Amino acid sequence: MPATPAWPPASTPRLFVDQTLSAGLTLALDGAQANYLGNVMRLKAGDPVRLFDDRTGEWLAEVSDSAKRRVTLRLTGKLRARESVPDLWLLFAPIKKGPIDWLVEKATELGAARLQPVITQRTIVDRLNLDRLRANIIEASEQCDRTALPELAEPVKLTALLRDWDAGRALIFADETGGSPFAQVARPGPAAILIGPEGGFTPGERDAIRATPGAIGASLGPRILRAETAAAAAIAAWMTMAGDWR
Ligand code: SAM
């Protein structure tokens, strides 16, 4: 007896919509989303689309009308609730365009709950395009099947971050000059991973971080990693030992 094919098919387009979804809702998509569904995917009436809203979860919709600049969809059923994501934050010194886009995309795929840019003394990036980073987050979430978007916080200075730090959240400070083996610091529970800029932290910053209640210096091995590599590697290691990869 051949197995009945899964529905909706794996190839079904999946989009984030920034509005609360509910059963029976009809919504019209314009702009890039309409172009993607109508002209790129060439959807027609009756074709399925998966939508998620970062509030209620993921829904199945079907195309009710596909015009050149507008695609109208009707929600037909809820596929799953919004997921709970491990309580892991990534605190990162902004780095150059390109690497920072990669860092944000990988942190999203790997399951970070919150992305917090941190301005340090050696941060060379003076202007951060949060809209572009948020677009990267949305695109990565659509691709990797997240139903909960990582939160993207406004940049904060390192001094302010440390001053206001809640010691109830582990502050895992990736220190290329040496720290505890990562396996010893990754524990279930609220956590944050702090990654420095291309030029690393200053000695004074390092001392201030280590003096912060809840902070612990962690090594990511004997090699010097690029900041974006260090961020992805640290999140993956944490997910393996304390997150939702167990
Ligand atoms: N200071 C060096 C430099 O000037 O190239 C390295 C900075 S590294 C490119 C950027 C950040 O990645 C560091 O601040 C640290 O947070 C993290 N990192 C890189 N390699 C690491 C390692 N082996 N162990 C822990 N953290 C590392």
GROMACS .gro file of C-alpha atoms and ligand atoms in nm:
model
  273
    1MET     CA    1   0.000   0.000   0.000
    2PRO     CA    2   0.186   0.319  -0.110
    3ALA     CA    3   0.216   0.573   0.175
    4THR     CA    4  -0.007   0.876   0.131
    5PRO     CA    5   0.214   1.176   0.045
    6ALA     CA    6   0.266   1.422   0.330
    7TRP     CA    7   0.058   1.743   0.315
    8PRO     CA    8   0.157   2.011   0.265
    9PRO     CA    9   0.449   1.891   0.049
   10ALA     CA   10   0.801   1.975   0.167
   11SER     CA   11   0.834   2.215  -0.126
   12THR     CA   12   0.551   2.436   0.005
   13PRO     CA   13   0.665   2.800   0.032
   14ARG     CA   14   0.695   2.925   0.392
   15LEU     CA   15   0.667   3.292   0.486
   16PHE     CA   16   0.670   3.510   0.798
   17VAL     CA   17   0.381   3.757   0.823
   18ASP     CA   18   0.394   4.031   1.084
   19GLN     CA   19   0.031   4.007   1.190
   20THR     CA   20  -0.160   3.776   1.422
   21LEU     CA   21  -0.292   3.476   1.231
   22SER     CA   22  -0.620   3.297   1.305
   23ALA     CA   23  -0.841   3.028   1.151
   24GLY     CA   24  -1.034   3.139   0.843
   25LEU     CA   25  -0.841   3.466   0.809
   26THR     CA   26  -0.799   3.604   0.458
   27LEU     CA   27  -0.491   3.817   0.397
   28ALA     CA   28  -0.336   3.984   0.096
   29LEU     CA   29   0.040   3.986   0.042
   30ASP     CA   30   0.199   4.259  -0.166
   31GLY     CA   31   0.551   4.358  -0.267
   32ALA     CA   32   0.835   4.108  -0.244
   33GLN     CA   33   0.618   3.839  -0.088
   34ALA     CA   34   0.359   3.863  -0.367
   35ASN     CA   35   0.637   3.857  -0.625
   36TYR     CA   36   0.791   3.549  -0.464
   37LEU     CA   37   0.463   3.356  -0.446
   38GLY     CA   38   0.315   3.474  -0.774
   39ASN     CA   39   0.606   3.523  -1.011
   40VAL     CA   40   0.888   3.312  -0.867
   41MET     CA   41   0.692   3.017  -0.731
   42ARG     CA   42   0.410   3.073  -0.986
   43LEU     CA   43   0.144   2.971  -0.736
   44LYS     CA   44  -0.217   2.959  -0.850
   45ALA     CA   45  -0.552   2.934  -0.674
   46GLY     CA   46  -0.566   2.632  -0.441
   47ASP     CA   47  -0.190   2.600  -0.396
   48PRO     CA   48  -0.069   2.567  -0.035
   49VAL     CA   49   0.148   2.817   0.156
   50ARG     CA   50   0.283   2.786   0.512
   51LEU     CA   51   0.266   3.106   0.719
   52PHE     CA   52   0.398   3.186   1.066
   53ASP     CA   53   0.359   3.503   1.271
   54ASP     CA   54   0.601   3.472   1.570
   55ARG     CA   55   0.290   3.492   1.791
   56THR     CA   56   0.049   3.199   1.747
   57GLY     CA   57   0.254   2.949   1.547
   58GLU     CA   58   0.246   2.815   1.192
   59TRP     CA   59  -0.063   2.791   0.970
   60LEU     CA   60  -0.156   2.629   0.642
   61ALA     CA   61  -0.304   2.867   0.389
   62GLU     CA   62  -0.417   2.833   0.032
   63VAL     CA   63  -0.396   3.079  -0.251
   64SER     CA   64  -0.741   3.221  -0.327
   65ASP     CA   65  -0.617   3.471  -0.588
   66SER     CA   66  -0.278   3.526  -0.749
   67ALA     CA   67  -0.247   3.857  -0.932
   68LYS     CA   68   0.073   4.023  -1.058
   69ARG     CA   69   0.132   4.244  -0.754
   70ARG     CA   70  -0.098   4.089  -0.494
   71VAL     CA   71  -0.155   3.733  -0.374
   72THR     CA   72  -0.457   3.665  -0.156
   73LEU     CA   73  -0.446   3.375   0.088
   74ARG     CA   74  -0.703   3.210   0.311
   75LEU     CA   75  -0.594   3.028   0.627
   76THR     CA   76  -0.730   2.674   0.637
   77GLY     CA   77  -0.576   2.528   0.952
   78LYS     CA   78  -0.309   2.549   1.221
   79LEU     CA   79  -0.005   2.329   1.169
   80ARG     CA   80   0.173   2.385   1.502
   81ALA     CA   81   0.208   2.621   1.796
   82ARG     CA   82   0.490   2.874   1.829
   83GLU     CA   83   0.793   2.683   1.953
   84SER     CA   84   0.981   2.747   2.276
   85VAL     CA   85   1.346   2.820   2.202
   86PRO     CA   86   1.634   2.752   2.446
   87ASP     CA   87   1.702   3.063   2.654
   88LEU     CA   88   2.035   3.145   2.492
   89TRP     CA   89   2.138   3.499   2.396
   90LEU     CA   90   2.420   3.590   2.161
   91LEU     CA   91   2.601   3.910   2.260
   92PHE     CA   92   2.830   4.016   1.976
   93ALA     CA   93   3.046   4.310   1.886
   94PRO     CA   94   2.930   4.430   1.543
   95ILE     CA   95   3.166   4.325   1.264
   96LYS     CA   96   3.184   4.412   0.895
   97LYS     CA   97   2.891   4.373   0.653
   98GLY     CA   98   2.907   4.026   0.507
   99PRO     CA   99   3.049   3.849   0.813
  100ILE     CA  100   2.781   4.005   1.037
  101ASP     CA  101   2.508   3.892   0.795
  102TRP     CA  102   2.652   3.541   0.808
  103LEU     CA  103   2.676   3.558   1.191
  104VAL     CA  104   2.310   3.662   1.225
  105GLU     CA  105   2.190   3.397   0.979
  106LYS     CA  106   2.384   3.117   1.156
  107ALA     CA  107   2.281   3.229   1.504
  108THR     CA  108   1.918   3.212   1.385
  109GLU     CA  109   1.959   2.866   1.231
  110LEU     CA  110   2.142   2.739   1.539
  111GLY     CA  111   1.859   2.847   1.772
  112ALA     CA  112   1.963   3.166   1.953
  113ALA     CA  113   1.667   3.334   2.126
  114ARG     CA  114   1.804   3.689   2.126
  115LEU     CA  115   2.077   3.872   1.934
  116GLN     CA  116   2.232   4.169   2.118
  117PRO     CA  117   2.494   4.387   1.944
  118VAL     CA  118   2.750   4.510   2.201
  119ILE     CA  119   2.972   4.813   2.130
  120THR     CA  120   3.325   4.754   2.261
  121GLN     CA  121   3.636   4.974   2.248
  122ARG     CA  122   3.772   4.798   1.939
  123THR     CA  123   3.439   4.774   1.755
  124ILE     CA  124   3.512   4.921   1.411
  125VAL     CA  125   3.156   4.927   1.280
  126ASP     CA  126   3.004   5.267   1.357
  127ARG     CA  127   2.662   5.229   1.193
  128LEU     CA  128   2.457   4.910   1.223
  129ASN     CA  129   2.174   4.846   0.977
  130LEU     CA  130   1.925   4.671   1.205
  131ASP     CA  131   1.663   4.653   0.929
  132ARG     CA  132   1.899   4.450   0.713
  133LEU     CA  133   1.988   4.223   1.004
  134ARG     CA  134   1.619   4.173   1.082
  135ALA     CA  135   1.554   4.080   0.719
  136ASN     CA  136   1.835   3.824   0.747
  137ILE     CA  137   1.673   3.685   1.063
  138ILE     CA  138   1.334   3.652   0.892
  139GLU     CA  139   1.479   3.487   0.582
  140ALA     CA  140   1.682   3.241   0.792
  141SER     CA  141   1.378   3.164   1.010
  142GLU     CA  142   1.161   3.097   0.702
  143GLN     CA  143   1.427   2.859   0.570
  144CYS     CA  144   1.511   2.673   0.893
  145ASP     CA  145   1.151   2.615   1.005
  146ARG     CA  146   1.157   2.836   1.314
  147THR     CA  147   0.817   2.958   1.432
  148ALA     CA  148   0.974   3.196   1.688
  149LEU     CA  149   1.200   3.470   1.550
  150PRO     CA  150   1.512   3.556   1.748
  151GLU     CA  151   1.471   3.897   1.910
  152LEU     CA  152   1.713   4.159   1.769
  153ALA     CA  153   1.800   4.412   2.040
  154GLU     CA  154   1.927   4.769   1.997
  155PRO     CA  155   2.306   4.799   2.030
  156VAL     CA  156   2.431   4.857   2.385
  157LYS     CA  157   2.773   4.962   2.516
  158LEU     CA  158   2.971   4.687   2.691
  159THR     CA  159   3.000   4.899   3.007
  160ALA     CA  160   2.622   4.940   3.031
  161LEU     CA  161   2.563   4.572   2.955
  162LEU     CA  162   2.794   4.465   3.239
  163ARG     CA  163   2.659   4.728   3.480
  164ASP     CA  164   2.303   4.602   3.437
  165TRP     CA  165   2.383   4.231   3.406
  166ASP     CA  166   2.147   3.989   3.580
  167ALA     CA  167   2.371   3.735   3.758
  168GLY     CA  168   2.092   3.479   3.717
  169ARG     CA  169   2.194   3.449   3.352
  170ALA     CA  170   2.530   3.282   3.283
  171LEU     CA  171   2.757   3.521   3.091
  172ILE     CA  172   2.983   3.289   2.891
  173PHE     CA  173   3.267   3.513   2.776
  174ALA     CA  174   3.450   3.366   2.476
  175ASP     CA  175   3.808   3.457   2.558
  176GLU     CA  176   4.071   3.377   2.300
  177THR     CA  177   4.343   3.441   2.561
  178GLY     CA  178   4.219   3.143   2.761
  179GLY     CA  179   3.931   3.025   2.972
  180SER     CA  180   3.757   2.713   3.098
  181PRO     CA  181   3.690   2.437   2.846
  182PHE     CA  182   3.351   2.512   2.693
  183ALA     CA  183   3.216   2.173   2.804
  184GLN     CA  184   3.260   2.284   3.166
  185VAL     CA  185   3.067   2.611   3.129
  186ALA     CA  186   2.770   2.507   2.914
  187ARG     CA  187   2.484   2.438   3.157
  188PRO     CA  188   2.104   2.428   3.097
  189GLY     CA  189   1.937   2.750   3.209
  190PRO     CA  190   1.940   3.114   3.105
  191ALA     CA  191   2.271   3.186   2.930
  192ALA     CA  192   2.445   3.437   2.706
  193ILE     CA  193   2.755   3.399   2.491
  194LEU     CA  194   2.972   3.710   2.450
  195ILE     CA  195   3.191   3.739   2.139
  196GLY     CA  196   3.439   4.021   2.079
  197PRO     CA  197   3.519   4.219   1.761
  198GLU     CA  198   3.787   4.143   1.502
  199GLY     CA  199   4.043   4.311   1.729
  200GLY     CA  200   3.931   4.127   2.041
  201PHE     CA  201   3.863   4.279   2.384
  202THR     CA  202   4.105   4.518   2.555
  203PRO     CA  203   4.271   4.392   2.875
  204GLY     CA  204   4.056   4.635   3.074
  205GLU     CA  205   3.740   4.503   2.911
  206ARG     CA  206   3.847   4.148   2.983
  207ASP     CA  207   3.895   4.231   3.353
  208ALA     CA  208   3.558   4.410   3.370
  209ILE     CA  209   3.380   4.116   3.206
  210ARG     CA  210   3.541   3.861   3.437
  211ALA     CA  211   3.451   4.075   3.741
  212THR     CA  212   3.081   4.068   3.646
  213PRO     CA  213   2.871   3.831   3.864
  214GLY     CA  214   2.761   3.536   3.650
  215ALA     CA  215   3.049   3.576   3.402
  216ILE     CA  216   3.289   3.293   3.318
  217GLY     CA  217   3.571   3.294   3.062
  218ALA     CA  218   3.547   3.008   2.812
  219SER     CA  219   3.794   2.879   2.556
  220LEU     CA  220   3.687   2.775   2.207
  221GLY     CA  221   4.007   2.576   2.158
  222PRO     CA  222   4.368   2.657   2.074
  223ARG     CA  223   4.305   2.836   1.743
  224ILE     CA  224   4.201   3.198   1.696
  225LEU     CA  225   3.858   3.196   1.533
  226ARG     CA  226   3.706   3.478   1.334
  227ALA     CA  227   3.434   3.645   1.541
  228GLU     CA  228   3.155   3.501   1.328
  229THR     CA  229   3.311   3.153   1.345
  230ALA     CA  230   3.345   3.183   1.723
  231ALA     CA  231   2.979   3.283   1.754
  232ALA     CA  232   2.853   2.990   1.547
  233ALA     CA  233   3.087   2.741   1.714
  234ALA     CA  234   2.995   2.855   2.065
  235ILE     CA  235   2.621   2.840   1.998
  236ALA     CA  236   2.653   2.492   1.845
  237ALA     CA  237   2.858   2.371   2.143
  238TRP     CA  238   2.602   2.516   2.388
  239MET     CA  239   2.309   2.363   2.199
  240THR     CA  240   2.486   2.026   2.208
  241MET     CA  241   2.548   2.033   2.583
  242ALA     CA  242   2.268   2.250   2.721
  243GLY     CA  243   2.023   2.330   2.443
  244ASP     CA  244   1.774   2.147   2.222
  245TRP     CA  245   2.024   1.926   2.044
  246ARG     CA  246   2.036   1.682   2.336
  247SAM     N1  247   4.237   3.936   1.945
  247SAM     C1  248   4.246   3.845   1.832
  247SAM     C2  249   4.266   3.925   1.702
  247SAM     O1  250   4.304   4.041   1.716
  247SAM     O2  251   4.250   3.869   1.596
  247SAM     C3  252   4.122   3.759   1.820
  247SAM     C4  253   3.989   3.824   1.817
  247SAM     S1  254   3.874   3.709   1.752
  247SAM     C5  255   3.895   3.739   1.583
  247SAM     C6  256   3.719   3.779   1.791
  247SAM     C7  257   3.648   3.711   1.908
  247SAM     O3  258   3.623   3.575   1.882
  247SAM     C8  259   3.725   3.712   2.037
  247SAM     O4  260   3.712   3.835   2.106
  247SAM     C9  261   3.659   3.599   2.113
  247SAM     O5  262   3.538   3.643   2.173
  247SAM    C10  263   3.629   3.498   2.003
  247SAM     N2  264   3.731   3.395   1.989
  247SAM    C11  265   3.810   3.371   1.882
  247SAM     N3  266   3.888   3.263   1.901
  247SAM    C12  267   3.858   3.215   2.026
  247SAM    C13  268   3.905   3.105   2.104
  247SAM     N4  269   3.998   3.021   2.060
  247SAM     N5  270   3.853   3.088   2.229
  247SAM    C14  271   3.759   3.174   2.277
  247SAM     N6  272   3.710   3.278   2.206
  247SAM    C15  273   3.758   3.299   2.082
   0.00000   0.00000   0.00000
